[in-house]
Amino acid sequence: MRVFHSIPEAQGALAGAAVALGNFDGVHLGHRALFEEARRHGPAWAFTFDPHPGKVLQPDLAPKLITLLPRKLELLAEAGLEGAVVQPFTTDYAHTSPEAFEAQVLDQLGARTLVIGFDFTYGQARRGTQATLEAAARRRGAAVHVVPPVTVDGVVASSSKIREYILEGRVSAARRLLGRHFDLDGTVIPGQGRGRGIGFPTANVDTQNELRPAAGVYAVRARLLGGPADGSSRPPWWGGAANIGVKPTFGGHEVTIEAHLLEYEGDLYGKRLRVEFLERLRAEQRFASPGELAGQIRRDVEAARTVCARATE
């Protein structure tokens, strides 16, 4: 997938393309519906922003992102897009008028079809609407297609709802709206070795992801990132159980993500892992002794094994 990191860099490269417009945080089922619609009208591209406009306009209220830019681009490629334009969002760019934005996507980029969600707005103070975009496209011989909301069991697939589910630890519910398991990437760093000391060695995952599930124990699966440059073979997934929290049994205070991987043997220090969260098993709790904790972890691991086996069926 081709990626341009500004409108000037992409100028003219999207001539005749169908372009889906949006932030696309999480690349969930609603976003994928836009991409499917775009593919019906020509070479399909995404136009998005980095950072998220909320980080610039209301940093104190900005949402924790479901996906950072590298993962978002990976998911856009998996969705079958020809490419993406990632426009830097700055305080200056926030003052772009609706008319200037229309000229950017329709004239500078050369898009002939625009695909938007039902609630799409654009330009300074969100003054641009579906009606103004349709009028601007019509003047240029282009078209706008509006995609209605995608619902799952009556719940609209939206980034805000998915964030809510993940922050509550409801990763199974988030999966239904994402169309995939919520995941995060990180580097395995040395911990304090307590898991190994009670018979359950763990990978201590240091991640830059902004959004993390609520404290608790989860059934997960993980795989190493990287591999052959041609993408011909991906490392296998290992099932496991992961704890997010402060390890209250040991009087901890720092939140960590530690995953015990089933049947894995080897040294993971310094390696990059992708961890998918399959199901929440229980809340984090304090135990009277390391031995009592070990007994509960043993039960957690067996529960995670069952969940992981079900996930691969």
Tab-separated table of C-alpha atoms in Angstrom, residues 121-269:
chain	number	residue	atom	x	y	z
A	121	THR	CA	-18.162	16.986	9.104
A	122	TYR	CA	-15.062	18.900	8.025
A	123	GLY	CA	-13.272	22.224	7.937
A	124	GLN	CA	-12.912	24.944	10.551
A	125	ALA	CA	-15.476	24.616	13.353
A	126	ARG	CA	-16.877	21.583	11.497
A	127	ARG	CA	-18.816	23.901	9.219
A	128	GLY	CA	-18.590	21.504	6.299
A	129	THR	CA	-21.469	19.033	6.026
A	130	GLN	CA	-22.660	16.248	3.778
A	131	ALA	CA	-24.703	18.801	1.802
A	132	THR	CA	-21.799	21.218	1.238
A	133	LEU	CA	-19.468	18.379	0.224
A	134	GLU	CA	-22.025	17.013	-2.233
A	135	ALA	CA	-22.465	20.464	-3.765
A	136	ALA	CA	-18.688	20.941	-4.098
A	137	ALA	CA	-18.308	17.528	-5.725
A	138	ARG	CA	-21.186	18.132	-8.104
A	139	ARG	CA	-19.586	21.357	-9.348
A	140	ARG	CA	-16.507	19.336	-10.274
A	141	GLY	CA	-18.276	16.364	-11.825
A	142	ALA	CA	-17.441	14.184	-8.827
A	143	ALA	CA	-19.699	12.185	-6.498
A	144	VAL	CA	-20.178	11.663	-2.769
A	145	HIS	CA	-21.443	8.410	-1.295
A	146	VAL	CA	-22.689	8.344	2.295
A	147	VAL	CA	-22.456	5.068	4.229
A	148	PRO	CA	-25.054	4.477	6.959
A	149	PRO	CA	-24.009	3.308	10.432
A	150	VAL	CA	-22.992	-0.321	10.858
A	151	THR	CA	-24.646	-1.989	13.832
A	152	VAL	CA	-23.983	-5.241	15.645
A	153	ASP	CA	-26.920	-6.465	17.737
A	154	GLY	CA	-28.271	-2.938	17.780
A	155	VAL	CA	-24.979	-1.282	18.819
A	156	VAL	CA	-23.374	1.142	16.354
A	157	ALA	CA	-19.773	0.302	15.520
A	158	SER	CA	-17.928	3.450	16.592
A	159	SER	CA	-14.472	4.224	17.920
A	160	SER	CA	-15.950	5.803	21.057
A	161	LYS	CA	-18.016	2.705	21.900
A	162	ILE	CA	-15.039	0.424	21.314
A	163	ARG	CA	-12.882	2.574	23.619
A	164	GLU	CA	-15.577	2.349	26.276
A	165	TYR	CA	-15.687	-1.441	26.046
A	166	ILE	CA	-11.908	-1.801	26.216
A	167	LEU	CA	-11.561	0.545	29.191
A	168	GLU	CA	-14.182	-1.575	30.961
A	169	GLY	CA	-12.283	-4.758	30.110
A	170	ARG	CA	-15.058	-5.961	27.808
A	171	VAL	CA	-12.690	-7.105	25.094
A	172	SER	CA	-15.146	-9.680	23.706
A	173	ALA	CA	-17.703	-6.921	23.105
A	174	ALA	CA	-15.020	-4.740	21.507
A	175	ARG	CA	-14.124	-7.581	19.147
A	176	ARG	CA	-17.659	-7.683	17.786
A	177	LEU	CA	-17.441	-4.034	16.715
A	178	LEU	CA	-13.807	-4.134	15.605
A	179	GLY	CA	-14.254	-7.284	13.539
A	180	ARG	CA	-11.029	-8.563	15.120
A	181	HIS	CA	-9.493	-8.942	18.549
A	182	PHE	CA	-8.171	-5.790	20.191
A	183	ASP	CA	-4.369	-5.926	20.176
A	184	LEU	CA	-1.350	-3.983	21.297
A	185	ASP	CA	2.303	-4.182	20.326
A	186	GLY	CA	5.217	-3.905	22.687
A	187	THR	CA	8.776	-4.885	23.543
A	188	VAL	CA	9.515	-7.560	26.125
A	189	ILE	CA	11.583	-6.061	28.938
A	190	PRO	CA	13.019	-7.593	32.120
A	191	GLY	CA	10.648	-7.737	35.073
A	192	GLN	CA	11.223	-8.758	38.661
A	193	GLY	CA	11.008	-12.487	37.955
A	194	ARG	CA	8.146	-13.131	40.381
A	195	GLY	CA	6.147	-15.130	37.844
A	196	ARG	CA	9.065	-17.445	37.193
A	197	GLY	CA	9.551	-17.784	40.939
A	198	ILE	CA	6.064	-19.269	41.369
A	199	GLY	CA	6.221	-21.452	38.274
A	200	PHE	CA	4.648	-19.161	35.662
A	201	PRO	CA	7.279	-17.135	33.766
A	202	THR	CA	5.840	-14.076	32.058
A	203	ALA	CA	6.756	-11.699	29.267
A	204	ASN	CA	6.676	-8.131	30.612
A	205	VAL	CA	5.331	-6.154	27.637
A	206	ASP	CA	6.314	-2.487	27.409
A	207	THR	CA	3.892	-0.810	25.004
A	208	GLN	CA	3.357	2.666	23.589
A	209	ASN	CA	-0.330	1.962	23.024
A	210	GLU	CA	-2.491	4.654	24.561
A	211	LEU	CA	-5.505	2.421	25.145
A	212	ARG	CA	-5.230	-0.601	27.419
A	213	PRO	CA	-7.885	-2.892	28.847
A	214	ALA	CA	-9.037	-2.513	32.441
A	215	ALA	CA	-6.984	-4.193	35.160
A	216	GLY	CA	-7.580	-7.918	35.284
A	217	VAL	CA	-6.612	-11.303	33.909
A	218	TYR	CA	-7.260	-12.071	30.244
A	219	ALA	CA	-7.044	-14.993	27.875
A	220	VAL	CA	-4.685	-13.805	25.135
A	221	ARG	CA	-2.653	-14.967	22.219
A	222	ALA	CA	0.636	-13.457	21.119
A	223	ARG	CA	3.125	-13.680	18.311
A	224	LEU	CA	6.495	-12.222	17.510
A	225	LEU	CA	6.535	-9.240	15.178
A	226	GLY	CA	8.873	-9.249	12.223
A	227	GLY	CA	9.859	-12.183	10.089
A	228	PRO	CA	10.677	-12.611	6.407
A	229	ALA	CA	10.650	-9.322	4.502
A	230	ASP	CA	8.493	-10.862	1.751
A	231	GLY	CA	5.776	-11.694	4.271
A	232	SER	CA	5.767	-15.333	3.119
A	233	SER	CA	5.544	-16.714	6.626
A	234	ARG	CA	4.267	-15.325	9.893
A	235	PRO	CA	5.393	-16.555	13.292
A	236	PRO	CA	2.839	-18.751	15.052
A	237	TRP	CA	0.438	-17.554	17.721
A	238	TRP	CA	0.907	-18.733	21.287
A	239	GLY	CA	-2.081	-18.805	23.580
A	240	GLY	CA	-1.684	-17.536	27.103
A	241	ALA	CA	-2.962	-15.661	30.109
A	242	ALA	CA	-2.072	-12.021	30.729
A	243	ASN	CA	-2.369	-9.848	33.804
A	244	ILE	CA	-2.831	-6.094	33.606
A	245	GLY	CA	-2.419	-4.331	36.917
A	246	VAL	CA	-0.174	-3.522	39.843
A	247	LYS	CA	0.308	-7.045	41.301
A	248	PRO	CA	-1.295	-6.192	44.684
A	249	THR	CA	-0.183	-9.480	46.261
A	250	PHE	CA	3.376	-8.150	46.071
A	251	GLY	CA	2.474	-4.587	47.033
A	252	GLY	CA	3.071	-3.199	43.556
A	253	HIS	CA	2.083	0.268	42.382
A	254	GLU	CA	3.142	0.428	38.731
A	255	VAL	CA	0.713	-0.913	36.131
A	256	THR	CA	2.305	-3.625	33.990
A	257	ILE	CA	1.203	-6.028	31.257
A	258	GLU	CA	2.601	-9.516	31.820
A	259	ALA	CA	1.748	-12.509	29.657
A	260	HIS	CA	2.386	-16.186	30.395
A	261	LEU	CA	2.573	-17.951	27.018
A	262	LEU	CA	1.520	-21.582	26.830
A	263	GLU	CA	4.157	-24.029	25.596
A	264	TYR	CA	6.567	-21.251	24.683
A	265	GLU	CA	10.235	-21.960	25.305
A	266	GLY	CA	12.972	-19.451	24.687
A	267	ASP	CA	14.201	-15.976	25.495
A	268	LEU	CA	11.848	-13.133	24.575
A	269	TYR	CA	13.823	-10.216	26.050
